[in-house]
C-alpha cells in the first residue's frame, strides 16, 4: 500500500480478532492490518472478536492511523489504529465490549483510549471480564500487571 496514514481503505474481512484485511479503493491487492492496542485473550474470545469485526465493519471504509516509528510487525502486517467512517475507534470498541485485552506491550498514540475502554469493560463485566481471572491472563499480561503493582508500591514509599 502506498502511504496510508490517515487514508481510507475498504474493509475486506477479519482475519482474526486482531487483524483485518483492507484494500485501497483503486487497488486490487489486499493488505493485512494488525489493530494497534488489541491483544487476544484466548482462542474462544479471538473467534468472537473476529465475528464482531466482520459484522461491525462489513461494507465499510476505515481510516488507518499509523505510528511514526513502527509501521509493520514481525510478520510484515501493517500496524494501524483503525477508525470507522463515523470516527469510532475499532480497537477501543472491541476492547470495550470485552472481546479482547488492551495490548500494553507497545506504546502508541491512542493507547490511553484503549486502556480506558478496558477499564469500562472490566467495571461492566463485559465479555471476557465476566469470567476472567488474573491467573488466566496471558503471560505478557501477568508480567505487565506485576510491573505496574511494583511501580505503584515504589511510589507509595
PDB file of C-alpha atoms in Angstrom:
ATOM      1  CA  UNK A   1       0.000   0.000   0.000  1.00  0.00           C
ATOM      2  CA  UNK A   2       1.221   3.470  -0.760  1.00  0.00           C
ATOM      3  CA  UNK A   3       1.316   5.992   2.026  1.00  0.00           C
ATOM      4  CA  UNK A   4      -1.775   5.022   4.012  1.00  0.00           C
ATOM      5  CA  UNK A   5      -1.507   7.143   7.137  1.00  0.00           C
ATOM      6  CA  UNK A   6      -4.870   8.829   7.662  1.00  0.00           C
ATOM      7  CA  UNK A   7      -6.155   7.425   4.373  1.00  0.00           C
ATOM      8  CA  UNK A   8      -9.315   5.448   3.764  1.00  0.00           C
ATOM      9  CA  UNK A   9      -9.229   1.790   2.844  1.00  0.00           C
ATOM     10  CA  UNK A  10     -12.063  -0.630   2.180  1.00  0.00           C
ATOM     11  CA  UNK A  11     -12.612  -3.351   4.771  1.00  0.00           C
ATOM     12  CA  UNK A  12     -12.359  -6.782   3.126  1.00  0.00           C
ATOM     13  CA  UNK A  13     -12.708  -9.056   6.163  1.00  0.00           C
ATOM     14  CA  UNK A  14     -11.372 -10.019   9.565  1.00  0.00           C
ATOM     15  CA  UNK A  15      -8.511 -12.498   9.578  1.00  0.00           C
ATOM     16  CA  UNK A  16      -8.665 -12.980  13.345  1.00  0.00           C
ATOM     17  CA  UNK A  17      -9.704 -10.881  16.331  1.00  0.00           C
ATOM     18  CA  UNK A  18      -6.665  -8.620  15.983  1.00  0.00           C
ATOM     19  CA  UNK A  19      -6.100  -8.471  12.235  1.00  0.00           C
ATOM     20  CA  UNK A  20      -8.190  -7.291   9.296  1.00  0.00           C
ATOM     21  CA  UNK A  21      -7.695  -7.219   5.535  1.00  0.00           C
ATOM     22  CA  UNK A  22      -8.207  -3.937   3.661  1.00  0.00           C
ATOM     23  CA  UNK A  23      -7.581  -2.632   0.184  1.00  0.00           C
ATOM     24  CA  UNK A  24      -7.220   0.808  -1.270  1.00  0.00           C
ATOM     25  CA  UNK A  25     -10.143   1.822  -3.451  1.00  0.00           C
ATOM     26  CA  UNK A  26      -8.156   1.794  -6.688  1.00  0.00           C
ATOM     27  CA  UNK A  27      -6.056  -1.269  -5.830  1.00  0.00           C
ATOM     28  CA  UNK A  28      -6.643  -4.974  -6.267  1.00  0.00           C
ATOM     29  CA  UNK A  29      -4.129  -6.107  -3.660  1.00  0.00           C
ATOM     30  CA  UNK A  30      -5.201  -6.618  -0.077  1.00  0.00           C
ATOM     31  CA  UNK A  31      -3.160  -5.549   2.931  1.00  0.00           C
ATOM     32  CA  UNK A  32      -3.207  -7.222   6.325  1.00  0.00           C
ATOM     33  CA  UNK A  33      -3.611  -4.689   9.140  1.00  0.00           C
ATOM     34  CA  UNK A  34      -2.864  -5.549  12.767  1.00  0.00           C
ATOM     35  CA  UNK A  35      -5.079  -3.459  15.065  1.00  0.00           C
ATOM     36  CA  UNK A  36      -2.912  -1.476  17.440  1.00  0.00           C
ATOM     37  CA  UNK A  37      -3.943  -1.787  21.058  1.00  0.00           C
ATOM     38  CA  UNK A  38      -5.706  -5.152  20.792  1.00  0.00           C
ATOM     39  CA  UNK A  39      -4.472  -8.495  22.104  1.00  0.00           C
ATOM     40  CA  UNK A  40      -6.261 -11.818  22.102  1.00  0.00           C
ATOM     41  CA  UNK A  41      -7.220 -13.311  25.457  1.00  0.00           C
ATOM     42  CA  UNK A  42      -7.679 -16.877  24.204  1.00  0.00           C
ATOM     43  CA  UNK A  43      -8.921 -18.670  21.046  1.00  0.00           C
ATOM     44  CA  UNK A  44     -12.586 -18.504  22.111  1.00  0.00           C
ATOM     45  CA  UNK A  45     -12.536 -14.727  22.566  1.00  0.00           C
ATOM     46  CA  UNK A  46     -10.394 -14.269  19.460  1.00  0.00           C
ATOM     47  CA  UNK A  47     -13.099 -16.010  17.401  1.00  0.00           C
ATOM     48  CA  UNK A  48     -15.762 -13.780  18.991  1.00  0.00           C
ATOM     49  CA  UNK A  49     -13.695 -10.668  18.215  1.00  0.00           C
ATOM     50  CA  UNK A  50     -13.249 -11.832  14.597  1.00  0.00           C
ATOM     51  CA  UNK A  51     -17.008 -12.269  14.192  1.00  0.00           C
ATOM     52  CA  UNK A  52     -17.629  -8.834  15.719  1.00  0.00           C
ATOM     53  CA  UNK A  53     -15.087  -7.181  13.430  1.00  0.00           C
ATOM     54  CA  UNK A  54     -16.770  -8.764  10.390  1.00  0.00           C
ATOM     55  CA  UNK A  55     -20.222  -7.576  11.470  1.00  0.00           C
ATOM     56  CA  UNK A  56     -19.029  -4.153  12.634  1.00  0.00           C
ATOM     57  CA  UNK A  57     -17.046  -3.270   9.520  1.00  0.00           C
ATOM     58  CA  UNK A  58     -18.825  -5.134   6.710  1.00  0.00           C
ATOM     59  CA  UNK A  59     -19.095  -2.979   3.604  1.00  0.00           C
ATOM     60  CA  UNK A  60     -17.384  -0.011   5.229  1.00  0.00           C
ATOM     61  CA  UNK A  61     -14.349   2.094   4.605  1.00  0.00           C
ATOM     62  CA  UNK A  62     -11.954   2.551   7.504  1.00  0.00           C
ATOM     63  CA  UNK A  63      -9.320   5.171   8.191  1.00  0.00           C
ATOM     64  CA  UNK A  64      -5.857   3.914   9.126  1.00  0.00           C
ATOM     65  CA  UNK A  65      -3.638   5.859  11.532  1.00  0.00           C
ATOM     66  CA  UNK A  66      -0.009   4.721  11.552  1.00  0.00           C
ATOM     67  CA  UNK A  67       2.579   5.245  14.227  1.00  0.00           C
ATOM     68  CA  UNK A  68       5.551   7.304  13.044  1.00  0.00           C
ATOM     69  CA  UNK A  69       8.252   4.909  14.258  1.00  0.00           C
ATOM     70  CA  UNK A  70       6.882   1.407  13.674  1.00  0.00           C
ATOM     71  CA  UNK A  71       4.514   0.649  10.824  1.00  0.00           C
ATOM     72  CA  UNK A  72       4.955  -3.154  10.469  1.00  0.00           C
ATOM     73  CA  UNK A  73       5.006  -6.075  12.890  1.00  0.00           C
ATOM     74  CA  UNK A  74       7.311  -9.120  12.772  1.00  0.00           C
ATOM     75  CA  UNK A  75       5.035 -10.859  10.241  1.00  0.00           C
ATOM     76  CA  UNK A  76       5.023  -7.829   7.936  1.00  0.00           C
ATOM     77  CA  UNK A  77       1.438  -6.820   8.766  1.00  0.00           C
ATOM     78  CA  UNK A  78       0.730  -3.105   8.752  1.00  0.00           C
ATOM     79  CA  UNK A  79       0.296  -1.783  12.302  1.00  0.00           C
ATOM     80  CA  UNK A  80      -2.504   0.761  12.491  1.00  0.00           C
ATOM     81  CA  UNK A  81      -5.080   2.312  14.713  1.00  0.00           C
ATOM     82  CA  UNK A  82      -8.284   1.765  12.734  1.00  0.00           C
ATOM     83  CA  UNK A  83     -11.239   4.152  12.774  1.00  0.00           C
ATOM     84  CA  UNK A  84     -14.703   3.507  11.360  1.00  0.00           C
ATOM     85  CA  UNK A  85     -16.177   6.005   8.905  1.00  0.00           C
ATOM     86  CA  UNK A  86     -18.081   7.670  11.753  1.00  0.00           C
ATOM     87  CA  UNK A  87     -14.825   8.176  13.685  1.00  0.00           C
ATOM     88  CA  UNK A  88     -15.348   5.327  16.160  1.00  0.00           C
ATOM     89  CA  UNK A  89     -12.020   3.679  17.067  1.00  0.00           C
ATOM     90  CA  UNK A  90     -12.254  -0.037  16.298  1.00  0.00           C
ATOM     91  CA  UNK A  91      -9.648  -1.150  18.875  1.00  0.00           C
ATOM     92  CA  UNK A  92     -11.451   0.717  21.636  1.00  0.00           C
ATOM     93  CA  UNK A  93     -14.790  -0.772  20.649  1.00  0.00           C
ATOM     94  CA  UNK A  94     -13.533  -4.376  20.586  1.00  0.00           C
ATOM     95  CA  UNK A  95     -11.802  -3.927  23.957  1.00  0.00           C
ATOM     96  CA  UNK A  96     -14.799  -2.058  25.478  1.00  0.00           C
ATOM     97  CA  UNK A  97     -17.058  -4.965  24.513  1.00  0.00           C
ATOM     98  CA  UNK A  98     -14.740  -7.341  26.361  1.00  0.00           C
ATOM     99  CA  UNK A  99     -13.737  -9.274  23.251  1.00  0.00           C
ATOM    100  CA  UNK A 100     -10.000  -8.606  23.628  1.00  0.00           C
ATOM    101  CA  UNK A 101      -7.426  -7.208  26.030  1.00  0.00           C
ATOM    102  CA  UNK A 102      -5.767  -3.831  25.765  1.00  0.00           C
ATOM    103  CA  UNK A 103      -2.290  -4.605  24.435  1.00  0.00           C
ATOM    104  CA  UNK A 104       0.136  -2.656  26.557  1.00  0.00           C
ATOM    105  CA  UNK A 105       3.312  -4.194  25.125  1.00  0.00           C
ATOM    106  CA  UNK A 106       3.650  -1.457  22.508  1.00  0.00           C
ATOM    107  CA  UNK A 107       3.103   2.237  23.125  1.00  0.00           C
ATOM    108  CA  UNK A 108       1.079   4.100  20.517  1.00  0.00           C
ATOM    109  CA  UNK A 109      -0.694   7.426  20.190  1.00  0.00           C
ATOM    110  CA  UNK A 110      -4.152   6.168  21.159  1.00  0.00           C
ATOM    111  CA  UNK A 111      -3.165   3.782  23.974  1.00  0.00           C
ATOM    112  CA  UNK A 112      -4.941   5.828  26.673  1.00  0.00           C
ATOM    113  CA  UNK A 113      -8.262   5.415  24.824  1.00  0.00           C
ATOM    114  CA  UNK A 114      -7.834   1.637  24.646  1.00  0.00           C
ATOM    115  CA  UNK A 115      -6.804   1.486  28.328  1.00  0.00           C
ATOM    116  CA  UNK A 116      -9.948   3.450  29.219  1.00  0.00           C
ATOM    117  CA  UNK A 117     -12.052   1.073  27.113  1.00  0.00           C
ATOM    118  CA  UNK A 118     -10.644  -1.906  29.009  1.00  0.00           C
ATOM    119  CA  UNK A 119     -11.407  -0.237  32.331  1.00  0.00           C
ATOM    120  CA  UNK A 120     -15.007   0.222  31.196  1.00  0.00           C
ATOM    121  CA  UNK A 121     -15.252  -3.428  30.139  1.00  0.00           C
ATOM    122  CA  UNK A 122     -13.842  -4.592  33.468  1.00  0.00           C
ATOM    123  CA  UNK A 123     -16.241  -2.432  35.504  1.00  0.00           C
ATOM    124  CA  UNK A 124     -19.230  -3.657  33.473  1.00  0.00           C
ATOM    125  CA  UNK A 125     -18.017  -7.280  33.474  1.00  0.00           C
ATOM    126  CA  UNK A 126     -18.408  -7.226  29.692  1.00  0.00           C
ATOM    127  CA  UNK A 127     -17.395 -10.220  27.601  1.00  0.00           C
ATOM    128  CA  UNK A 128     -14.287 -11.949  28.892  1.00  0.00           C
ATOM    129  CA  UNK A 129     -14.358  -9.841  32.086  1.00  0.00           C
ATOM    130  CA  UNK A 130     -17.492 -11.666  33.237  1.00  0.00           C
ATOM    131  CA  UNK A 131     -15.367 -14.786  33.702  1.00  0.00           C
ATOM    132  CA  UNK A 132     -11.698 -13.776  33.523  1.00  0.00           C
ATOM    133  CA  UNK A 133      -9.311 -14.117  36.396  1.00  0.00           C
ATOM    134  CA  UNK A 134      -5.811 -12.594  36.540  1.00  0.00           C
ATOM    135  CA  UNK A 135      -4.488 -16.178  36.819  1.00  0.00           C
ATOM    136  CA  UNK A 136      -5.874 -16.927  33.341  1.00  0.00           C
ATOM    137  CA  UNK A 137      -4.236 -13.919  31.705  1.00  0.00           C
ATOM    138  CA  UNK A 138      -1.565 -14.405  29.047  1.00  0.00           C
ATOM    139  CA  UNK A 139       1.983 -14.436  30.423  1.00  0.00           C
ATOM    140  CA  UNK A 140       2.843 -10.999  28.962  1.00  0.00           C
ATOM    141  CA  UNK A 141      -0.230  -9.517  30.662  1.00  0.00           C
ATOM    142  CA  UNK A 142       0.626 -11.026  34.055  1.00  0.00           C
ATOM    143  CA  UNK A 143       4.178  -9.633  33.768  1.00  0.00           C
ATOM    144  CA  UNK A 144       2.823  -6.185  32.853  1.00  0.00           C
ATOM    145  CA  UNK A 145       0.418  -6.278  35.803  1.00  0.00           C
ATOM    146  CA  UNK A 146       3.166  -7.317  38.227  1.00  0.00           C
ATOM    147  CA  UNK A 147       5.361  -4.454  36.987  1.00  0.00           C
ATOM    148  CA  UNK A 148       2.512  -1.963  37.489  1.00  0.00           C
ATOM    149  CA  UNK A 149       1.986  -3.206  41.051  1.00  0.00           C
ATOM    150  CA  UNK A 150       5.706  -2.882  41.721  1.00  0.00           C
ATOM    151  CA  UNK A 151       5.772   0.700  40.371  1.00  0.00           C
ATOM    152  CA  UNK A 152       2.736   1.586  42.462  1.00  0.00           C
ATOM    153  CA  UNK A 153       4.299   0.195  45.650  1.00  0.00           C
ATOM    154  CA  UNK A 154       7.522   2.124  44.924  1.00  0.00           C
ATOM    155  CA  UNK A 155       5.525   5.351  44.554  1.00  0.00           C
ATOM    156  CA  UNK A 156       3.925   4.781  47.950  1.00  0.00           C
ATOM    157  CA  UNK A 157       7.299   4.561  49.681  1.00  0.00           C
TER     158      UNK A 157
END
